[in-house]
Short mmCIF file of C-alpha atoms and ligand atoms in Angstrom, two decimals:
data_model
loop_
_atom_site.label_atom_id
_atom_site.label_comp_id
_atom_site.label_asym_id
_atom_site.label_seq_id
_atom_site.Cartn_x
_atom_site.Cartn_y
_atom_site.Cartn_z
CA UNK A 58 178.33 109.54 21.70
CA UNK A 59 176.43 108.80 25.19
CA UNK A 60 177.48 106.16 27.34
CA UNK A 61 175.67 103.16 28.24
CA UNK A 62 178.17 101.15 30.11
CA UNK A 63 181.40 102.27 31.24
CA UNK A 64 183.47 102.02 27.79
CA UNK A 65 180.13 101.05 25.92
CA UNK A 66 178.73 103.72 23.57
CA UNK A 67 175.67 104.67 21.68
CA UNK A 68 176.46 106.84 18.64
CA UNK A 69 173.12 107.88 17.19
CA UNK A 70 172.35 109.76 13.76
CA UNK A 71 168.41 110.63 14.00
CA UNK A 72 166.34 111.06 10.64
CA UNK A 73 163.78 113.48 12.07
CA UNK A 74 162.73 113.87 8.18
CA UNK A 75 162.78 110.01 6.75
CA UNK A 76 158.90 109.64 5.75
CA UNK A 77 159.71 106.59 3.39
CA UNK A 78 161.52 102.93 3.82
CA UNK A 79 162.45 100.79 0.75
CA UNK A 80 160.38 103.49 -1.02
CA UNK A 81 157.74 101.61 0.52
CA UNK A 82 157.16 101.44 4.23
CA UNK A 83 155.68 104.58 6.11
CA UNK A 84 158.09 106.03 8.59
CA UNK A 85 155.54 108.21 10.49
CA UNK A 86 157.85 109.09 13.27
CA UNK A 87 161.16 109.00 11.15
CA UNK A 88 163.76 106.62 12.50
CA UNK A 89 167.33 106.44 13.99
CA UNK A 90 170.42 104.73 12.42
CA UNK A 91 172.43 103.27 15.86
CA UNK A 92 175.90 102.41 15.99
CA UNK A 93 177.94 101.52 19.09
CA UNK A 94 181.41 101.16 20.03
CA UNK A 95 182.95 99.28 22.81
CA UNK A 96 186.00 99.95 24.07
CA UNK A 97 188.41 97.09 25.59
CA UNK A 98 191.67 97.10 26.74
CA UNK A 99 193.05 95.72 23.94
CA UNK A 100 190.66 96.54 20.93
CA UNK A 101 188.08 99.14 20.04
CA UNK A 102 185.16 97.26 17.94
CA UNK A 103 182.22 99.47 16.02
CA UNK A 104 179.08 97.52 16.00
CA UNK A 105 177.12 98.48 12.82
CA UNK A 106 177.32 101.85 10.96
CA UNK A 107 174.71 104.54 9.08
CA UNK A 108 172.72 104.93 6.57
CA UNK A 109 174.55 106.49 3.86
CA UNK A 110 172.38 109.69 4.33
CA UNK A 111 173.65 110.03 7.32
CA UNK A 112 177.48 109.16 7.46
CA UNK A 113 178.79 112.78 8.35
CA UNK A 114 177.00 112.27 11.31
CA UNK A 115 178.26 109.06 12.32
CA UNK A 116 182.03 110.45 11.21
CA UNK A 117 181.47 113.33 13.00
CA UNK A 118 180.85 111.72 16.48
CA UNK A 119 183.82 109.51 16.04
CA UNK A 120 185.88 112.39 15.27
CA UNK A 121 184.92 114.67 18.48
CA UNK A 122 185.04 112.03 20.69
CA UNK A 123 188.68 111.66 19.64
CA UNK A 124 187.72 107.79 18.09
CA UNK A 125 191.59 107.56 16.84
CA UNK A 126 191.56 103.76 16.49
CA UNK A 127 188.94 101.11 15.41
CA UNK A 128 190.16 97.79 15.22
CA UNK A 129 186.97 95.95 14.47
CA UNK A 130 183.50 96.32 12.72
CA UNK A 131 181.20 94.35 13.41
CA UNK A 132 178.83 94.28 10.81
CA UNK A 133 175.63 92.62 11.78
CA UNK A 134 173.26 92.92 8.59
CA UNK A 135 174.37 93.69 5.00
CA UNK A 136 171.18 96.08 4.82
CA UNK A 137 172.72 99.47 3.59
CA UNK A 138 170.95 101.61 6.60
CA UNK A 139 173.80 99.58 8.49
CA UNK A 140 176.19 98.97 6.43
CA UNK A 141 176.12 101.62 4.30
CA UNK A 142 178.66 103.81 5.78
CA UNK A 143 181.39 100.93 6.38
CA UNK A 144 183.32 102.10 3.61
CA UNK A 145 184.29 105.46 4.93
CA UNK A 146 184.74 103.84 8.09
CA UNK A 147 187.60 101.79 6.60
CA UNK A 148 189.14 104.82 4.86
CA UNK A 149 189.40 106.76 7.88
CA UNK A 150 190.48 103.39 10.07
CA UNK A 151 192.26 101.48 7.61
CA UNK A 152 193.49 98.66 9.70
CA UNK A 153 190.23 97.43 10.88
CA UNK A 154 188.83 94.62 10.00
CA UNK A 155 185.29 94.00 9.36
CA UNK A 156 183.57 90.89 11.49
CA UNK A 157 180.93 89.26 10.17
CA UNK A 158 179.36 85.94 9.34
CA UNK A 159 180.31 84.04 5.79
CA UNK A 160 177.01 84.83 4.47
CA UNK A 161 176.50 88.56 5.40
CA UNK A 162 180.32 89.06 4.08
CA UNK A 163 179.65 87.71 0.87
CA UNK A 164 176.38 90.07 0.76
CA UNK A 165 179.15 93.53 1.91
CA UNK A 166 181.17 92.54 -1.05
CA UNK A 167 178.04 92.05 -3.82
CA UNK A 168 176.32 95.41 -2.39
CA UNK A 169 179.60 97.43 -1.39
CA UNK A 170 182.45 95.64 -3.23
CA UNK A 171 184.54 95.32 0.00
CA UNK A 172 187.60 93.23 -0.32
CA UNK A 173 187.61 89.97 0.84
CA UNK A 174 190.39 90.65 2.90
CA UNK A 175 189.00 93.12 4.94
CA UNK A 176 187.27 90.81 6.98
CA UNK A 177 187.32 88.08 9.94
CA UNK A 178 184.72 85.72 9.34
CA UNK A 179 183.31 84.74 12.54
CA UNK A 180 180.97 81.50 12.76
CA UNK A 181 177.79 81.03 15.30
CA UNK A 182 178.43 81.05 18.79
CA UNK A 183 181.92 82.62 18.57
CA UNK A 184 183.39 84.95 21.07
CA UNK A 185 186.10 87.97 20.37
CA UNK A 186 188.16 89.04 23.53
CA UNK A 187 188.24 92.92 23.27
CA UNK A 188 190.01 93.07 27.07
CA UNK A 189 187.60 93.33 29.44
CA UNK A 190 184.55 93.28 26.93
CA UNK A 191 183.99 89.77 25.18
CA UNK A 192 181.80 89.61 21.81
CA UNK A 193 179.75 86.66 21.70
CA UNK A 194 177.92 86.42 17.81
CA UNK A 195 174.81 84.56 17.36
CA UNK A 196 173.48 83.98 13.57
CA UNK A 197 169.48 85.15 13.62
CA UNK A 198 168.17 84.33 9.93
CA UNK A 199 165.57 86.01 8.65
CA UNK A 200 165.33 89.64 10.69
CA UNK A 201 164.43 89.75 8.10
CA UNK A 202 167.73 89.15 5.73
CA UNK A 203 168.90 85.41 5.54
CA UNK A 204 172.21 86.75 6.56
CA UNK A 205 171.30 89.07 10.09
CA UNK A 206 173.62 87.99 13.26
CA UNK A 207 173.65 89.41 16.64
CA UNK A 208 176.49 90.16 19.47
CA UNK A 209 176.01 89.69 23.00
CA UNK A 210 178.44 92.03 25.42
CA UNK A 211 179.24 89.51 27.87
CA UNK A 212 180.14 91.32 30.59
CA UNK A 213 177.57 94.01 30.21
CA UNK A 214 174.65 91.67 29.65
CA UNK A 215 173.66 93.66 26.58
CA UNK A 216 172.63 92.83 23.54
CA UNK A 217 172.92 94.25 19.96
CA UNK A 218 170.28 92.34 17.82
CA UNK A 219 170.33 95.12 15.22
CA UNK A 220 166.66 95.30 13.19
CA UNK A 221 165.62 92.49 15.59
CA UNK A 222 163.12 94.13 18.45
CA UNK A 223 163.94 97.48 16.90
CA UNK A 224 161.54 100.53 15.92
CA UNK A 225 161.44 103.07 13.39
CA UNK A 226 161.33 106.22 16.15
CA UNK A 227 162.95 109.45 15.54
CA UNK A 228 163.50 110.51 19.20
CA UNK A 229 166.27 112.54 21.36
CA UNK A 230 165.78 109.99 23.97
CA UNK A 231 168.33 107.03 24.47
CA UNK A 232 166.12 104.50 26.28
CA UNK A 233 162.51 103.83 26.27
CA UNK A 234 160.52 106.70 27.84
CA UNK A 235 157.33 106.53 26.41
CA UNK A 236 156.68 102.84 26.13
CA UNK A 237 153.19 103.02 24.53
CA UNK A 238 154.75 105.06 21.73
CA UNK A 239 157.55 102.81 21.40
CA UNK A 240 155.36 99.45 21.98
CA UNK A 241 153.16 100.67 18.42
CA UNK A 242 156.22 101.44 16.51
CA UNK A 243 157.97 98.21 17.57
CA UNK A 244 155.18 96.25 16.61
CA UNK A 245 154.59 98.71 13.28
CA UNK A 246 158.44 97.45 12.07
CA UNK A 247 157.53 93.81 13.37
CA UNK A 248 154.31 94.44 10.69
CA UNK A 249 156.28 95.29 7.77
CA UNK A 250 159.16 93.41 7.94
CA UNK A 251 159.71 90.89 10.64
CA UNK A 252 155.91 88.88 10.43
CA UNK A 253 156.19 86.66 6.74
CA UNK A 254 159.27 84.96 8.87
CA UNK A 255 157.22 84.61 12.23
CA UNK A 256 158.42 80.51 12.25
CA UNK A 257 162.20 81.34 12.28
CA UNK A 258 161.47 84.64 14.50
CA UNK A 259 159.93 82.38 17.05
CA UNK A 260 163.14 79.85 16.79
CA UNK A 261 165.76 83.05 17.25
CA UNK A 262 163.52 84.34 20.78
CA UNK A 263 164.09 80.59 21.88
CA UNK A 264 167.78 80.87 21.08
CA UNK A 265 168.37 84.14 22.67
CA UNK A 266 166.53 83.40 25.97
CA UNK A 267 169.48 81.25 27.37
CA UNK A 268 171.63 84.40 27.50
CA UNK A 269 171.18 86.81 30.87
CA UNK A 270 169.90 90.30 28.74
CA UNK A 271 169.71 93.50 31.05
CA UNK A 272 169.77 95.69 27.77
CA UNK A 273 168.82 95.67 24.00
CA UNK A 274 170.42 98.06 22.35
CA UNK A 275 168.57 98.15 18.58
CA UNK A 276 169.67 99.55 15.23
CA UNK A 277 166.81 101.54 15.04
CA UNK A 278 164.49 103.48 17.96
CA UNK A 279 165.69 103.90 21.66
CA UNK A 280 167.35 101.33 23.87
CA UNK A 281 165.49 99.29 26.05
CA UNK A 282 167.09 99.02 29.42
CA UNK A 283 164.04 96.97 30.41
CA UNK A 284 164.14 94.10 27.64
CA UNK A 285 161.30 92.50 28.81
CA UNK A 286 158.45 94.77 27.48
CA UNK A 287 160.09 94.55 23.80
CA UNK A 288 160.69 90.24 24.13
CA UNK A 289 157.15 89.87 25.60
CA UNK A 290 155.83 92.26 23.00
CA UNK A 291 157.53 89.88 20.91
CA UNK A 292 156.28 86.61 21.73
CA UNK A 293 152.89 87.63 21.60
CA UNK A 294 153.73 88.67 17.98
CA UNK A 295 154.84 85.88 17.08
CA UNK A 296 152.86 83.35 19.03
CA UNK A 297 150.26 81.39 17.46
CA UNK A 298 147.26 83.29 19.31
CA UNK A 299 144.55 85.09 17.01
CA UNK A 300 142.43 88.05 18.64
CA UNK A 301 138.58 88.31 18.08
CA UNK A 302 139.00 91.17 15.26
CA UNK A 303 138.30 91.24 11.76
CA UNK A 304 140.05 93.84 9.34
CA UNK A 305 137.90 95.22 6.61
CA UNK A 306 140.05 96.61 4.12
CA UNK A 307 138.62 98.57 1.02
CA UNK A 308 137.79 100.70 -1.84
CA UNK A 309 134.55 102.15 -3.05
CA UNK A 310 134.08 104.11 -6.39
CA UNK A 311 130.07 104.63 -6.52
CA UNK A 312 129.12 104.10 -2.92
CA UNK A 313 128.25 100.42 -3.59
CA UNK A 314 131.04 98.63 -2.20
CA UNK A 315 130.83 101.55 0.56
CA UNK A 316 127.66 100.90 1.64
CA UNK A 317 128.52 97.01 2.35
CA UNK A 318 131.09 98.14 4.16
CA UNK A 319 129.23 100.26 6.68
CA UNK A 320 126.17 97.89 7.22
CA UNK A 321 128.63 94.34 7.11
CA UNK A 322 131.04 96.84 9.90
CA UNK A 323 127.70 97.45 11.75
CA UNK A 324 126.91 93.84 11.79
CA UNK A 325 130.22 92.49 12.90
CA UNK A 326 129.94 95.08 15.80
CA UNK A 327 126.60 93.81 16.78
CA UNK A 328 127.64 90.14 17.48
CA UNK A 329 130.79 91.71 19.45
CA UNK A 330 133.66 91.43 17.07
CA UNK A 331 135.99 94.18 17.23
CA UNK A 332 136.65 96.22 13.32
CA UNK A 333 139.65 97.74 12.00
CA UNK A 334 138.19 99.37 8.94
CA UNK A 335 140.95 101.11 6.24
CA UNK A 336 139.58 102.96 3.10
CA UNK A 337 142.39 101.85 0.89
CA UNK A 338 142.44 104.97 -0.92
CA UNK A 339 144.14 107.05 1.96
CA UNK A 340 145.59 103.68 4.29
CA UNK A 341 148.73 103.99 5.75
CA UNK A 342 149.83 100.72 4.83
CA UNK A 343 151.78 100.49 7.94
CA UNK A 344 148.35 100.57 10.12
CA UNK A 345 147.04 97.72 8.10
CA UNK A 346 150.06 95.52 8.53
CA UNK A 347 149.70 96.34 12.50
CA UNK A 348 145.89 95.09 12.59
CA UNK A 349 147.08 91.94 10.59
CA UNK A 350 149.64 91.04 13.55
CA UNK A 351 146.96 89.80 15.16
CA UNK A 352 143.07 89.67 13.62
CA UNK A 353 141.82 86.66 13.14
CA UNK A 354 139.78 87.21 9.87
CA UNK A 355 140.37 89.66 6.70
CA UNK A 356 137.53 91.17 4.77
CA UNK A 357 138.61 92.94 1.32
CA UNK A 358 135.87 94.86 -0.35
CA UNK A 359 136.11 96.13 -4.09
CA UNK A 360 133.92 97.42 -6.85
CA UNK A 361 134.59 96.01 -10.46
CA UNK A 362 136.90 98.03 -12.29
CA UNK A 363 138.10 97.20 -15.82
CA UNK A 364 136.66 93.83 -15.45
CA UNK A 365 138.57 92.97 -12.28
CA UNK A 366 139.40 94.19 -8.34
CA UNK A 367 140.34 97.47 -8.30
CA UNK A 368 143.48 97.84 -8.42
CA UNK A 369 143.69 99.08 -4.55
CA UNK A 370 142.10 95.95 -3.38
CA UNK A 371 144.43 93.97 -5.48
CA UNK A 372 147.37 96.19 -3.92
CA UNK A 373 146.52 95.60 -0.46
CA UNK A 374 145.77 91.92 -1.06
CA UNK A 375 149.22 91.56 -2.62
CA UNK A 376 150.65 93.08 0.27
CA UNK A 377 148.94 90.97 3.03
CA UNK A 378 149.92 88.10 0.87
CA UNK A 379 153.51 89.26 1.65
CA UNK A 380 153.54 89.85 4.91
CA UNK A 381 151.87 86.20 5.89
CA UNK A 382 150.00 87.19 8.97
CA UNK A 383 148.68 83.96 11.20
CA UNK A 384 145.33 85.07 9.70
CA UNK A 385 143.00 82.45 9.80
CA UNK A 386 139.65 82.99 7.74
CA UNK A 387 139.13 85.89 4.98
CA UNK A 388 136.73 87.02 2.72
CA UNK A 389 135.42 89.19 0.15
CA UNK A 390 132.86 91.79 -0.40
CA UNK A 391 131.88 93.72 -3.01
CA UNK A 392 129.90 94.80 -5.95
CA UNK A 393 129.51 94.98 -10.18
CA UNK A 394 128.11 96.68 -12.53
CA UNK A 395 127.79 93.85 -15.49
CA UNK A 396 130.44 91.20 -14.99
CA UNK A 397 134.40 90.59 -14.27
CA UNK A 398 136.29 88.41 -12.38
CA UNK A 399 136.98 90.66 -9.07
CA UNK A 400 136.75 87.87 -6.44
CA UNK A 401 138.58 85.30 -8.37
CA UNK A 402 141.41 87.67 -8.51
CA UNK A 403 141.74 88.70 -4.95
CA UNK A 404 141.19 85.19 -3.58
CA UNK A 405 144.31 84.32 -6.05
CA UNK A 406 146.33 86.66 -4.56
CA UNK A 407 145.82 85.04 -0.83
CA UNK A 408 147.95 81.70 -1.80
CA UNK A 409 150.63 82.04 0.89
CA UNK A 410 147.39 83.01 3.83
CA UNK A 411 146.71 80.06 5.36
CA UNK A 412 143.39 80.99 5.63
CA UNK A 413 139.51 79.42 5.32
CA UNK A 414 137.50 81.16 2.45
CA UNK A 415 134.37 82.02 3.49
CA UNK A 416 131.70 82.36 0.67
CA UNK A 417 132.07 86.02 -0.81
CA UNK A 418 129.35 88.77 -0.86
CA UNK A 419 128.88 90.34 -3.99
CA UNK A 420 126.14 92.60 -4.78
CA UNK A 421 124.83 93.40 -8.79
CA UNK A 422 125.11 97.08 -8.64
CA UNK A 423 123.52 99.10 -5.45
CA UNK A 424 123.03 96.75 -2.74
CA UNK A 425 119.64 95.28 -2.19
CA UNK A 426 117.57 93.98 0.88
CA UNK A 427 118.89 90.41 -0.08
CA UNK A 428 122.44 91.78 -0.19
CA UNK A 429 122.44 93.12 3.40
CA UNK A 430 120.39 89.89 4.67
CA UNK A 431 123.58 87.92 2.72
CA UNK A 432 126.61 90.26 4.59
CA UNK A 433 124.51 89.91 7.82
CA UNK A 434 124.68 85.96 7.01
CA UNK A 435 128.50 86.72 6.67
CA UNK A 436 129.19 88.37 10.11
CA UNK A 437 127.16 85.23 11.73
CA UNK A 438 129.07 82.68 9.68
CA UNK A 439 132.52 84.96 11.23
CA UNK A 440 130.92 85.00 14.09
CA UNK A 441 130.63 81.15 14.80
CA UNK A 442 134.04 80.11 13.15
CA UNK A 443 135.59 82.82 15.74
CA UNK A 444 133.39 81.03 18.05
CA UNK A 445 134.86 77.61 16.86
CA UNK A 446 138.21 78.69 17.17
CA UNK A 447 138.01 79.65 21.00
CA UNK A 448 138.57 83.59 20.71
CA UNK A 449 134.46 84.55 19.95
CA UNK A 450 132.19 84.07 23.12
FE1 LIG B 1335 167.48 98.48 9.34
FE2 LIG B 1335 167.12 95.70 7.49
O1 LIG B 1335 167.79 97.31 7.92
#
């Protein structure tokens, strides 16, 4: 355990090793699990737990700091990286009871068949008198669980937001030392999970900036003990602003898609739009969710393959789908051998991108003189609507 505030702890179990979220998400830098306990003169209350993987550690630090009595968890989000450790928490503090909001207790008892009567149900806006410390919960939907709340330390001015502003960093420091590093990995967890709820994100940073915050103290990554680099970080995220940049994401299986690529790259670059190519064979998907936090345009490019996108393309178009970015314009490139339905597909799987279509580039086999003339027709047509839209000189 290290101290933050007098009687306010961190208890940390680092995953130096995790490479892999929801068997899905990149974890480049691993990640932390953070717990904290508060002591008051009356009552002890645990705020969040462990990831299962990592519940000897979180026992462990209870145990040598001589953690005899827990009277309260506060369970913020049902997520098992949280939560998952609550039940040994109860075995080895049976009298505690678990505080949470109606709709993140119902979740504990579908995903760990807790008892209903192992817990206070507390509603939005309610405080919980530890003696000396007050508890003050706030409900933030959609952190990206319908269910996520929040506690603010009252006297301490800190707040415990859980996924909210956190980042997947593996690190032995407590705080923010290397912001850069922690800025990127902040906005790489904002990428993956917190950007297809951007509208109710936004409403939640509204709602928490009537409360004094000297500290944010997140379930995953270091602590910031200056909030405002993480809630700025934040509003830029999730403001409506789009940046001059186009992503180009593809696959090439003969060169001919590849080819587009480099010259349509080369052409964007020329009329002074900035590029973040991925070659979806070797993307960290996590880096592609990053440049869609703020680009204003998406390219895809696929070959045909078994009369339709390549199955890449499709992935990473399924994928940006998801995530929602406040991409405005996209298009496609790309080439065939003798026929398929490639660009029908992709565009199909852009329904929830609120984006313009601009008219596709698709070359019959090895790009031609007229096919490099039509992606340098793209760029300008980027070009202009960038132009249009204020962010393009
Ligand atoms: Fe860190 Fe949504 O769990």
């Amino acid at each position: 355990m290290q101290e933050l505030k007098p009687d306010v702890y961190s208890i940390r179990a680092i995953d130096w090793d995790r490479r892999l979220f929801d068997e899905l998400i990149p974890l480049p830098e691993g990640t932390t699990y953070n717990a904290y306990l508060v002591e008051g003169s009356d009552k002890t209350a645990l705020l969040d737990t462990a990831d299962p993987t990592k519940t000897g550690t979180l026992m462990s630090s209870l145990v040598a700091s001589g953690i005899d009595r827990i009277d309260y968890v506060v369970s913020h989000h049902a997520e098992q990286d949280h939560s998952g450790s609550i039940p040994t928490v109860l075995a080895r503090y049976p009298d505690a009871k678990v505080v949470t909001n109606a709709k993140c207790e119902s979740m504990l008892m579908d995903l760990l068949h807790l008892d209903g009567d192992k817990f206070l149900t507390i509603a939005d806006g309610q405080m919980l008198p530890l003696g000396g410390k007050t508890l003050q919960f706030f409900d933030i939907p959609w952190v990206h669980w319908p269910e996520t709340l929040c506690t603010y330390l009252q006297e301490d001015r800190i707040l415990f937001p859980c996924d909210f502003f956190g980042s997947h960093l593996a690190t032995s420091s407590l705080y923010v030392d290397d912001e850069p590093l922690v800025y990127e990995s902040a906005k790489r967890y904002y990428a993956e999970i917190m950007m297809p709820f951007r509208p109710v994100i936004k409403k939640n940073l509204e709602k928490l900036s009537k409360l004094q915050i000297d500290m944010i103290a997140p379930s995953h990554g270091p602590v910031y003990n200056r909030p405002e680099i993480i809630l700025n970080a934040y509003k830029d995220w999730v403001g409506d602003q789009v940046k001059n940049e186009v992503v180009l994401a593809y696959v090439s299986m003969h060169e001919s898609t590849k080819l587009m690529v480099e010259h349509f790259s080369k052409a964007l670059i020329q009329r002074g739009l900035a590029v973040k190519q991925f070659n979806l064979t070797t993307v960290d998907l996590g880096r592609l969710a990053i440049a869609l936090v703020d680009a204003a345009t998406i390219v895809l490019g696929s070959p045909t393959v078994l009369t339709g996108a390549h199955p890449k393309a499709a992935y990473a178009a399924f994928v940006a789908n998801a995530l929602r970015p406040k991409t405005r314009f996209a298009s496609i490139i790309g080439s065939f051998g003798w026929g398929g339905k490639m660009v029908e597909q992709l565009a199909g799987l852009l329904t929830n991108l609120k984006v313009e279509l601009i008219p596709p580039v698709i070359a019959k086999g090895q790009p031609k003189e007229t096919d490099f003339a039509a992606l340098d027709g793209l760029a300008d047509q980027i070009l202009a609507k960038h132009q249009a839209a204020g962010i393009a000189k």
